mmCIF file of C-alpha atoms in Angstrom:
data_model
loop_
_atom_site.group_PDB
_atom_site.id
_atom_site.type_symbol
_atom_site.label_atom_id
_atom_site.label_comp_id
_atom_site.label_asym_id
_atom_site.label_seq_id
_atom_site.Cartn_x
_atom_site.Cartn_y
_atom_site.Cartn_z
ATOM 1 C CA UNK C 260 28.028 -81.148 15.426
ATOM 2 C CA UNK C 261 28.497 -84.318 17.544
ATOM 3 C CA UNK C 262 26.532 -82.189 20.853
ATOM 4 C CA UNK C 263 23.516 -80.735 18.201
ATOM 5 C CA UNK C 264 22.571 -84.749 17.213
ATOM 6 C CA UNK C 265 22.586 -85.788 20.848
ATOM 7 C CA UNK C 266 20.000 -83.124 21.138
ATOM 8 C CA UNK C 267 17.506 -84.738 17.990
ATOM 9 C CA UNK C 268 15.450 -87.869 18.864
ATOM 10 C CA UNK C 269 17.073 -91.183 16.909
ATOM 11 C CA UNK C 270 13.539 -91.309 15.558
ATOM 12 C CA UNK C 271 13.228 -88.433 14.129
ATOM 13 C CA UNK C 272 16.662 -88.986 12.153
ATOM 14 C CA UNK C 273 15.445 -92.175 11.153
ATOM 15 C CA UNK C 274 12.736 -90.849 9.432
ATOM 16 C CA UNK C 275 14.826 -87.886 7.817
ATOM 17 C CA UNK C 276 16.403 -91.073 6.250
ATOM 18 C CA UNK C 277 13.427 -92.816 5.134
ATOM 19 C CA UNK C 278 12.251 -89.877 3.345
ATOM 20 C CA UNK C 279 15.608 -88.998 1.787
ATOM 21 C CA UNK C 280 16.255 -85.638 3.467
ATOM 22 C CA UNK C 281 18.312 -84.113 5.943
ATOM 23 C CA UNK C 282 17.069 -82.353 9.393
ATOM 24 C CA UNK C 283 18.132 -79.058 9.903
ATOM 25 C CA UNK C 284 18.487 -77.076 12.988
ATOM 26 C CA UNK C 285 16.440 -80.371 14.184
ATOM 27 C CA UNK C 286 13.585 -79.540 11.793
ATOM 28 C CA UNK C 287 12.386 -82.226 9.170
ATOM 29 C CA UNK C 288 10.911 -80.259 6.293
ATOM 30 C CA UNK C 289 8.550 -83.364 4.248
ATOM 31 C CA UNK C 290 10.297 -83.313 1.170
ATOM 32 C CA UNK C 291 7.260 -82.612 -1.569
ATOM 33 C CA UNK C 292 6.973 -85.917 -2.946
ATOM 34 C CA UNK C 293 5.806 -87.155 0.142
ATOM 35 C CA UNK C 294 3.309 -84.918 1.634
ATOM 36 C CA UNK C 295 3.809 -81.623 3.050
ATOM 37 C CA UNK C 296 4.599 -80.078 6.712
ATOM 38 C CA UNK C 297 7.056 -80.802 9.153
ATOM 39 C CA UNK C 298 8.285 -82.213 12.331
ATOM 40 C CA UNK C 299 10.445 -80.991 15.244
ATOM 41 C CA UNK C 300 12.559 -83.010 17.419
ATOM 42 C CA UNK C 301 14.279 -82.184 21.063
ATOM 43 C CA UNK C 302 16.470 -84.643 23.522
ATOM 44 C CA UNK C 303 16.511 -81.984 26.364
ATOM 45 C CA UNK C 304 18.326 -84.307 28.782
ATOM 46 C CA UNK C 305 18.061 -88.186 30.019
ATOM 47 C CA UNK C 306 14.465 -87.714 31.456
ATOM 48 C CA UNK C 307 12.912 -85.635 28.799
ATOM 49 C CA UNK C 308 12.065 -85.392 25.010
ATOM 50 C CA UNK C 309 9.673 -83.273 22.723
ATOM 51 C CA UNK C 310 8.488 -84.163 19.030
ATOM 52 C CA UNK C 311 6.642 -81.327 17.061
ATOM 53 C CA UNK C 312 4.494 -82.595 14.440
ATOM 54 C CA UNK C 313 2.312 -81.223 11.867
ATOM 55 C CA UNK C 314 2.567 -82.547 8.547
ATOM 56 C CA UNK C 315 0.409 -84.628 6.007
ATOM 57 C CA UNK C 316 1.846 -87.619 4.047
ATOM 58 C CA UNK C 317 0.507 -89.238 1.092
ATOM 59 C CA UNK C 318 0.332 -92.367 2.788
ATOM 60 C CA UNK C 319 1.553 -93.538 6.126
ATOM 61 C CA UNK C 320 5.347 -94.557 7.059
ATOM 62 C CA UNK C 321 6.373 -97.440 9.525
ATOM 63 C CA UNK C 322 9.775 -96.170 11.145
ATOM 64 C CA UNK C 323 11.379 -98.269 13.871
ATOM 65 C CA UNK C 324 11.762 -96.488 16.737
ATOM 66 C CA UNK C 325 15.417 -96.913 18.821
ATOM 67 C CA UNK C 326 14.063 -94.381 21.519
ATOM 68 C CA UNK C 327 12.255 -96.782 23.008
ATOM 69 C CA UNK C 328 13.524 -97.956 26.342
ATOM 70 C CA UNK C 329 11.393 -101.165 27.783
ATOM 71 C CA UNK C 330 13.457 -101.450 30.873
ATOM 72 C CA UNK C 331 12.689 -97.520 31.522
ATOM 73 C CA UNK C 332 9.125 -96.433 32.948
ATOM 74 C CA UNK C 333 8.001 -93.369 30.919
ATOM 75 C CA UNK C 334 4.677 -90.974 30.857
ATOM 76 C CA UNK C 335 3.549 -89.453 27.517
ATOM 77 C CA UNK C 336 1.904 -86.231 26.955
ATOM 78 C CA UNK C 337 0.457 -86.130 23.956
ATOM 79 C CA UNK C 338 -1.303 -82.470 23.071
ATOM 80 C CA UNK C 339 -4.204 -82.716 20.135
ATOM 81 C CA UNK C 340 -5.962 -79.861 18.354
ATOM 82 C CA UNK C 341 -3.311 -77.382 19.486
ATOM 83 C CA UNK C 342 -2.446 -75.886 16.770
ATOM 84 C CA UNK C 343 -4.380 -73.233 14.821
ATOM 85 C CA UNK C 344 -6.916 -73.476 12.128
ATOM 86 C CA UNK C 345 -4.556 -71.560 9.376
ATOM 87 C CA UNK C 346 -1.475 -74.380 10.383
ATOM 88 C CA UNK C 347 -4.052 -77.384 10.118
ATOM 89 C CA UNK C 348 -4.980 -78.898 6.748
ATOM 90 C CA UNK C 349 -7.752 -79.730 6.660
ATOM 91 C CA UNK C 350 -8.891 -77.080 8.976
ATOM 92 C CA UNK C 351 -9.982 -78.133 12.421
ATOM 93 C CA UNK C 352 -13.848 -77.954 13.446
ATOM 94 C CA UNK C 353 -15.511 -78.846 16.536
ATOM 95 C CA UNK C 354 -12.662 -80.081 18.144
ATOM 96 C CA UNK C 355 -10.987 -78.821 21.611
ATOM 97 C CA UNK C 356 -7.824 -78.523 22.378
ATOM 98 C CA UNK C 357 -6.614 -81.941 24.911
ATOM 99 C CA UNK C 358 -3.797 -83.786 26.299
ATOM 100 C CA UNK C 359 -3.686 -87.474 26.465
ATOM 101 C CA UNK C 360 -1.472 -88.587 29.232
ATOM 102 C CA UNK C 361 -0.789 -92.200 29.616
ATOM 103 C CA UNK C 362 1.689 -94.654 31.279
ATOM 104 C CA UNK C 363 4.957 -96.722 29.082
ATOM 105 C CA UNK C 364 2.672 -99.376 29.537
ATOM 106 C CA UNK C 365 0.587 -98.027 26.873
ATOM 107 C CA UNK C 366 3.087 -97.311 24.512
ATOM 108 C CA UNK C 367 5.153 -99.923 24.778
ATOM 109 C CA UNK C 368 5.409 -100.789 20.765
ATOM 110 C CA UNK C 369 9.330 -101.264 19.248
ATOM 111 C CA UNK C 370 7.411 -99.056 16.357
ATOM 112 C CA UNK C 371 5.835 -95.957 15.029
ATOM 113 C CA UNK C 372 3.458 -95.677 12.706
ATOM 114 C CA UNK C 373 4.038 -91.719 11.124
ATOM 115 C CA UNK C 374 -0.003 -91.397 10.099
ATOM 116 C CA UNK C 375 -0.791 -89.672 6.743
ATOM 117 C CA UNK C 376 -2.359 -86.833 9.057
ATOM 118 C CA UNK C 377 -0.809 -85.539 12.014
ATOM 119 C CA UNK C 378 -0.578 -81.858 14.314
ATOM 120 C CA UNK C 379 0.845 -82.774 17.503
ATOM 121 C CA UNK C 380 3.055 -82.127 20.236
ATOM 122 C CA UNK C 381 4.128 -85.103 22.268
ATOM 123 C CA UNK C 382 6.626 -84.992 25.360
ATOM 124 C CA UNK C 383 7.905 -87.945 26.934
ATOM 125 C CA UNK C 384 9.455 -88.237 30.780
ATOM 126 C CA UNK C 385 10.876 -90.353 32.777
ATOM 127 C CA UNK C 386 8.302 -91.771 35.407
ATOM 128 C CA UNK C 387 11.266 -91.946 38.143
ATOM 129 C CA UNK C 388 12.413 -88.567 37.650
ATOM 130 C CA UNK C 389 9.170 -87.267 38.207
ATOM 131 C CA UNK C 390 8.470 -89.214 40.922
ATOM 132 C CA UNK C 391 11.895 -87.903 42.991
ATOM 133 C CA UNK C 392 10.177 -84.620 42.512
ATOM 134 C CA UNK C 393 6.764 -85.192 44.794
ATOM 135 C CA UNK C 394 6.289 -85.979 48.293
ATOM 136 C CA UNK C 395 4.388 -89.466 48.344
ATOM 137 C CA UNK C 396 2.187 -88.379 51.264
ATOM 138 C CA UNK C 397 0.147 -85.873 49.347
ATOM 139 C CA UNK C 398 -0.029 -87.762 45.731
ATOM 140 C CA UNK C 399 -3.861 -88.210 44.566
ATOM 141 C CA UNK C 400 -4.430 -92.153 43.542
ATOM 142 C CA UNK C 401 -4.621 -90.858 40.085
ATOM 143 C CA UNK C 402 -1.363 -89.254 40.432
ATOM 144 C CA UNK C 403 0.232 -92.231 42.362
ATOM 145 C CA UNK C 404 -0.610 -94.686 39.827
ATOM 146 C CA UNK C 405 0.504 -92.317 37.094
ATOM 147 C CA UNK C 406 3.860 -92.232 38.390
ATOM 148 C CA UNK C 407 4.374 -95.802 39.463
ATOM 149 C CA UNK C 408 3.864 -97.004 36.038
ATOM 150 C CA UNK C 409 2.984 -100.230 36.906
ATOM 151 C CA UNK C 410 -0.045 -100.548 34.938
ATOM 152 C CA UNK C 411 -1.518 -99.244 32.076
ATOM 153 C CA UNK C 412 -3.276 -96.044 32.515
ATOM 154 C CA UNK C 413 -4.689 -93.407 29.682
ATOM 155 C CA UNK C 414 -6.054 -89.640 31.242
ATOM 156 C CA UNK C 415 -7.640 -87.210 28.853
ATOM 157 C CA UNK C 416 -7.817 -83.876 29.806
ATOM 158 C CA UNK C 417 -9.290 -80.736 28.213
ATOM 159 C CA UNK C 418 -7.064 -78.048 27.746
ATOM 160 C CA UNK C 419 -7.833 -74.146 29.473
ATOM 161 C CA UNK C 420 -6.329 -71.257 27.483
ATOM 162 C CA UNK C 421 -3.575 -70.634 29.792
ATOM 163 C CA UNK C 422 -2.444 -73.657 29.069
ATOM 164 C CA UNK C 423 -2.727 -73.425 25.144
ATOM 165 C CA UNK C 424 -0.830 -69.888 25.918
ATOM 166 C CA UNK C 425 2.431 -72.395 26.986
ATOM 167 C CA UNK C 426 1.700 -74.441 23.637
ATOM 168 C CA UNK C 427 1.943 -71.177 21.200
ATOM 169 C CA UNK C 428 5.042 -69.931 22.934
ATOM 170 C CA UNK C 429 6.605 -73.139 22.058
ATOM 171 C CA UNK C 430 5.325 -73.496 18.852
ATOM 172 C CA UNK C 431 6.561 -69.920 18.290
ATOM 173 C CA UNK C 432 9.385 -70.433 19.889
ATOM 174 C CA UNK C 433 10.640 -66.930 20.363
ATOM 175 C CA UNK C 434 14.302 -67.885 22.018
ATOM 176 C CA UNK C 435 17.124 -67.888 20.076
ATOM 177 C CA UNK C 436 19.638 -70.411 19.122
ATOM 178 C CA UNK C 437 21.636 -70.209 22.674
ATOM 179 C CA UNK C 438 18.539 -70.319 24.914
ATOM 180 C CA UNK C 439 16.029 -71.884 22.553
ATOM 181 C CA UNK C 440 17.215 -75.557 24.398
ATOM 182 C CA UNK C 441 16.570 -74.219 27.962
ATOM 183 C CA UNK C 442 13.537 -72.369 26.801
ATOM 184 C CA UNK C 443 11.580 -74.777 25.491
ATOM 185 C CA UNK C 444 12.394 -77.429 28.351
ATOM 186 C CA UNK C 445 11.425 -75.352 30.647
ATOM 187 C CA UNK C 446 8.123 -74.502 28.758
ATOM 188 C CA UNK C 447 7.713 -78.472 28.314
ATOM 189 C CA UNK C 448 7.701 -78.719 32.304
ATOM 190 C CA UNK C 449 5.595 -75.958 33.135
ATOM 191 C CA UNK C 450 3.025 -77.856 31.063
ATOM 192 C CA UNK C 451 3.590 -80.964 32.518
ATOM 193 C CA UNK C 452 3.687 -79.561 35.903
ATOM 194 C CA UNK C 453 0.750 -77.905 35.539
ATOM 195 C CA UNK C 454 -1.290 -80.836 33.872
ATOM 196 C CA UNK C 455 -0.307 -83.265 37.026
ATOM 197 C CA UNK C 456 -1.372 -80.576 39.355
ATOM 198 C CA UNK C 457 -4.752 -80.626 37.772
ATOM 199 C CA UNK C 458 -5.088 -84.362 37.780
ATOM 200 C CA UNK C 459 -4.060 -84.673 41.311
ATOM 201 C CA UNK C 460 -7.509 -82.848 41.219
ATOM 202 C CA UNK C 461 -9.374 -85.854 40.071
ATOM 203 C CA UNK C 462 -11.441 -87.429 42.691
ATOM 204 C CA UNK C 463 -10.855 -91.358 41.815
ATOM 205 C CA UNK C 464 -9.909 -93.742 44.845
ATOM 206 C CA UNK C 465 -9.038 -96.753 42.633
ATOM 207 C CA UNK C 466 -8.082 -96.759 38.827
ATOM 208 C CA UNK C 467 -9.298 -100.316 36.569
ATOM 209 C CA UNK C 468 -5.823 -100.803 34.410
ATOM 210 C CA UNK C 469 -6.700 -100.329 30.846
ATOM 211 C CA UNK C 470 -6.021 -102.967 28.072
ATOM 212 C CA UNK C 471 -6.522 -102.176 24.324
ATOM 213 C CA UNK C 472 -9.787 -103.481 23.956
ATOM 214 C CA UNK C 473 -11.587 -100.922 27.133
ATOM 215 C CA UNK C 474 -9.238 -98.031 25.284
ATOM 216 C CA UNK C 475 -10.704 -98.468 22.210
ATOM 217 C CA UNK C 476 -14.247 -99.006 23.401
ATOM 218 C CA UNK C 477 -14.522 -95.820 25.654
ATOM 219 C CA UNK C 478 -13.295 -93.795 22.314
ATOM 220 C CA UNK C 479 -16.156 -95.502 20.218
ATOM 221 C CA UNK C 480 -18.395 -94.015 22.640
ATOM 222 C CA UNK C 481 -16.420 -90.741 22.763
ATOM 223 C CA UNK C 482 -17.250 -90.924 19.062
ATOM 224 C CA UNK C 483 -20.495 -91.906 18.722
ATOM 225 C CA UNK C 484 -21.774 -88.602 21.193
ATOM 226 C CA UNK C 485 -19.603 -86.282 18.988
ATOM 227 C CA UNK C 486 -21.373 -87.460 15.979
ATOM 228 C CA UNK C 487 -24.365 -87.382 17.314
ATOM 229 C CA UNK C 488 -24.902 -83.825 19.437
ATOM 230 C CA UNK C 489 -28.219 -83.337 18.803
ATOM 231 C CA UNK C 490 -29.323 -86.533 20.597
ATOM 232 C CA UNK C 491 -28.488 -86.781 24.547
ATOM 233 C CA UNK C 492 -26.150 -89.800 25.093
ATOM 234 C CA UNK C 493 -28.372 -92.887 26.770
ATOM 235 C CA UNK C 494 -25.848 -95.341 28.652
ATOM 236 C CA UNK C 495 -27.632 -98.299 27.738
ATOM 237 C CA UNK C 496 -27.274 -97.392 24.285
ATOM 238 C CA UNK C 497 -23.605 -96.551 24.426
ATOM 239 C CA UNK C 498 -23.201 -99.338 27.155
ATOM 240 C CA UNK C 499 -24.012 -101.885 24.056
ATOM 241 C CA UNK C 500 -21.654 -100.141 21.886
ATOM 242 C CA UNK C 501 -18.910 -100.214 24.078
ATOM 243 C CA UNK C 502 -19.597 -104.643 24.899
ATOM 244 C CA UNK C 503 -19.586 -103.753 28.314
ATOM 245 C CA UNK C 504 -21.708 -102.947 31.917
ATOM 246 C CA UNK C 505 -22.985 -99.240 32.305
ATOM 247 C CA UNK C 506 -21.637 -99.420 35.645
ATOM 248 C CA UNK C 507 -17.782 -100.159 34.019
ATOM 249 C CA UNK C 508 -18.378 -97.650 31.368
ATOM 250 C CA UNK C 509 -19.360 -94.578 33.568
ATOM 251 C CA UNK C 510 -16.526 -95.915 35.988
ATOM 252 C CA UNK C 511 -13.783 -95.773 33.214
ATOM 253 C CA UNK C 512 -15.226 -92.969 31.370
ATOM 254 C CA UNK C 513 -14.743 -90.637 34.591
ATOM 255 C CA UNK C 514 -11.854 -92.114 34.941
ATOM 256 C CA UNK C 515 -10.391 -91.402 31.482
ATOM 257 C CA UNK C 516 -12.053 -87.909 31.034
ATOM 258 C CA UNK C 517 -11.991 -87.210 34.688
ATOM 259 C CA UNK C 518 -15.995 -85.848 34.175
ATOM 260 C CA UNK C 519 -19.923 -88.016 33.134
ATOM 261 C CA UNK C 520 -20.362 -89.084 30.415
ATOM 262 C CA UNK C 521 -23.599 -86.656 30.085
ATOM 263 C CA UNK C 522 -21.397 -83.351 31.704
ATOM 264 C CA UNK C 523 -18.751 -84.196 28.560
ATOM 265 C CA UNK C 524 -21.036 -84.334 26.187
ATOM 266 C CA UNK C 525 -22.639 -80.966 27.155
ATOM 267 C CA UNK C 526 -19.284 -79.687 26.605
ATOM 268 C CA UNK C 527 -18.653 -80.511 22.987
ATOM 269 C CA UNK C 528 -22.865 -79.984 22.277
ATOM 270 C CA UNK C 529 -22.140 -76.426 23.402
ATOM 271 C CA UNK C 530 -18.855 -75.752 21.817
ATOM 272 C CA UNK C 531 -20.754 -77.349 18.603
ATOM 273 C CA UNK C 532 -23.492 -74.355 19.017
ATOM 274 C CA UNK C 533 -21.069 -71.330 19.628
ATOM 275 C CA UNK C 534 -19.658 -72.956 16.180
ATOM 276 C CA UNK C 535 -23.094 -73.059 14.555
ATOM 277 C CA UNK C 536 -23.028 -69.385 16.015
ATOM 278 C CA UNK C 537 -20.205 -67.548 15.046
ATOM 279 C CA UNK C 538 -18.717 -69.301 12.176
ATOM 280 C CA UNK C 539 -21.797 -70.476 10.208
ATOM 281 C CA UNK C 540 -23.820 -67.391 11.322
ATOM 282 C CA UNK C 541 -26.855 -69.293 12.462
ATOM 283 C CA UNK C 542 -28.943 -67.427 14.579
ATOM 284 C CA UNK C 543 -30.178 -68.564 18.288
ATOM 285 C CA UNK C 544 -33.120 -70.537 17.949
ATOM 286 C CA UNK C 545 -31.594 -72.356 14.717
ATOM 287 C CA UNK C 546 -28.695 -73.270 16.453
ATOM 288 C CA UNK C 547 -30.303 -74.107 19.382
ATOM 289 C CA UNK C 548 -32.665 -76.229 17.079
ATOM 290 C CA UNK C 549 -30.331 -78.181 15.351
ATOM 291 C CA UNK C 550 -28.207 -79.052 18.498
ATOM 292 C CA UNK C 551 -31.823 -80.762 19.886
ATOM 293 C CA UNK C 552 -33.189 -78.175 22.416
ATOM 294 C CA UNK C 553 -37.201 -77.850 22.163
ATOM 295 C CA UNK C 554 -36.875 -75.039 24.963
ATOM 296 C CA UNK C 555 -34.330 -71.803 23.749
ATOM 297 C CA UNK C 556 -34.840 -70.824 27.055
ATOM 298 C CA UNK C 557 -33.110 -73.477 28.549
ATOM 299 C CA UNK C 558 -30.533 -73.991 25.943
ATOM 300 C CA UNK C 559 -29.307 -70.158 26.746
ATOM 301 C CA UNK C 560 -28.798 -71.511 30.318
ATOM 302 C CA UNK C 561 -26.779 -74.229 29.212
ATOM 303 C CA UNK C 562 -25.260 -72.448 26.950
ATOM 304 C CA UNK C 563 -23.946 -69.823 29.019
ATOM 305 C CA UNK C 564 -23.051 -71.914 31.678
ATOM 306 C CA UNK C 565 -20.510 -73.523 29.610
ATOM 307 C CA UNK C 566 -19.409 -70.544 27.273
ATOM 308 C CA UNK C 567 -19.591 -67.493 29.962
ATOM 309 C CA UNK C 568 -22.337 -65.398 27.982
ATOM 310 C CA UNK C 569 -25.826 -65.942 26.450
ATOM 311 C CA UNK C 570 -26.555 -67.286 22.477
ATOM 312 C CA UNK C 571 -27.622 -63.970 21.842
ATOM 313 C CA UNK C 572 -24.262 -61.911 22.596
ATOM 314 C CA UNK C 573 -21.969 -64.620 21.742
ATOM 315 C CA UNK C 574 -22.754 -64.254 18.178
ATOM 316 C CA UNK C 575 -22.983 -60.418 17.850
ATOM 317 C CA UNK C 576 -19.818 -60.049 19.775
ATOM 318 C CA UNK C 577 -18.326 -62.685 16.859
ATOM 319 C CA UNK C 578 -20.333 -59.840 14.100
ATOM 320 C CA UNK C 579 -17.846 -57.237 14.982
#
């Protein structure tokens, strides 16, 4: 019993607590009263951790949180809009799956805040152990300064389906009880592995450390473009919502997002149409319409560039 705790983060039994339950098999089912869902814990070893959470409270919870380790540098992966539309309540919409990747230094609070809404899968490792593992000489800066951890430093990336392949076979986790340890720390590292690779990718030669204040502005921009698709993004415009130069926001956007602030945006403006598409059943030149394009010619170029087939066949493909 003693070796099965060692393998549940101390948070995650703190909350059990709080809430007045008991974890089993490291699983926290939310006891009715306060919400619904649940939340999945894993100490794989001294470097490495995984928490599992998709549940809704009625309200949110502050739990103290003993994991934390000021004296130890440690990167967070934190994986958003992985799980599927059935497991999600409310149901997802015009959201991609990501990974937020980010430094001790941005996470450095004695406290958690469990929010009322949550579908998650966060791993955390130790920035020395990773760094034993890579031969300095051939590090990218954003990779360098990702495993230094001597500043604080937030990546974003979007998530390919390979990638959300490794994310179902954990959250289906298909081992069983004697290998389901080994199984899942292994899948944790192919992810992470694979998500450095593709930052090493990333063509910055210096990185601005982040405070609160930058993180918070670049995501009011982030949200302003998502809510507004139909209108292209004007820097000036989002410059002044962000209180800052358009030189430093296109400088920390890229470096955030690791892409323009115009090339994201024609991301989510054409995942918003393939919705419009398929799922409301709108046909090409409404769709097209109502994400702001005056030529349907042009938005089929767009569109196809980013989605891998025309308007046209997308949706009659989704028809059948």
């Amino acid at each position: 019993m003693e070796i099965e705790d060692q393998t549940v983060p101390e948070v995650l039994k703190r909350l059990a607590r709080l809430l007045g339950t008991k974890l089993k098999n490291t699983r926290l089912e939310i006891p009715p009263q306060f919400g619904s869902g649940y939340c999945i814990g894993f100490v794989f070893n001294e470097h490495i951790r995984m928490l599992i959470s998709n549940y809704e409270l009625n309200k949110d919870v502050i739990v103290q949180n003993p994991d934390i380790n000021v004296a130890k540098k440690t990167i967070f992966f934190k994986f958003q809009n992985i799980f599927s539309r059935a497991e999600t309540s409310p149901p997802l919409r015009h959201t991609i799956p990501s990974v937020l990747i980010g430094t001790s230094r941005i996470n450095t609070d004695d406290v958690i805040a469990i929010h009322t809404n949550t579908a998650t899968i966060t791993i955390e490792v130790d920035a020395d152990y990773l760094n034993s593992l890579f031969t300095a000489s051939q590090e990218s800066s954003v990779l360098k300064g990702l495993l230094q951890n001597e500043r604080p430093l937030l990546f974003e990336q979007i998530m390919w389906p390979s990638l959300q392949k490794n994310v179902d076979e954990i959250l289906s986790e298909p081992a069983n009880e004697t290998f389901k340890l080994f199984f899942l720390r292994v899948k944790a590292e192919e992810l992470i592995c694979r998500l450095l690779m593709e930052l090493e990718n990333r063509g910055e030669k210096q990185l601005l450390a982040l405070n609160i204040h930058d993180l918070q502005a670049i995501y009011r921009v982030k949200q302003q473009m998502l809510e507004h698709l139909e209108t292209p993004p004007m820097i000036k415009e989002l410059a002044f919502v962000a209180h800052m130069s358009p030189t430093k926001l296109k400088r920390l956007f890229r470096q955030i997002f690791g892409d323009s602030i115009f090339n994201y945006y024609q991301k989510f403006r054409m995942q918003e149409a393939a919705f419009l598409l398929r799922m409301e059943k709108l046909s090409v030149s409404d769709a097209g319409y109502r994400m702001g394009f005056t030529n349907l010619s042009h938005f089929s170029r767009i569109f196809k560039a980013h989605i891998g087939m025309n308007p046209k066949h997308y949706a009659l493909k989704g028809s059948n």
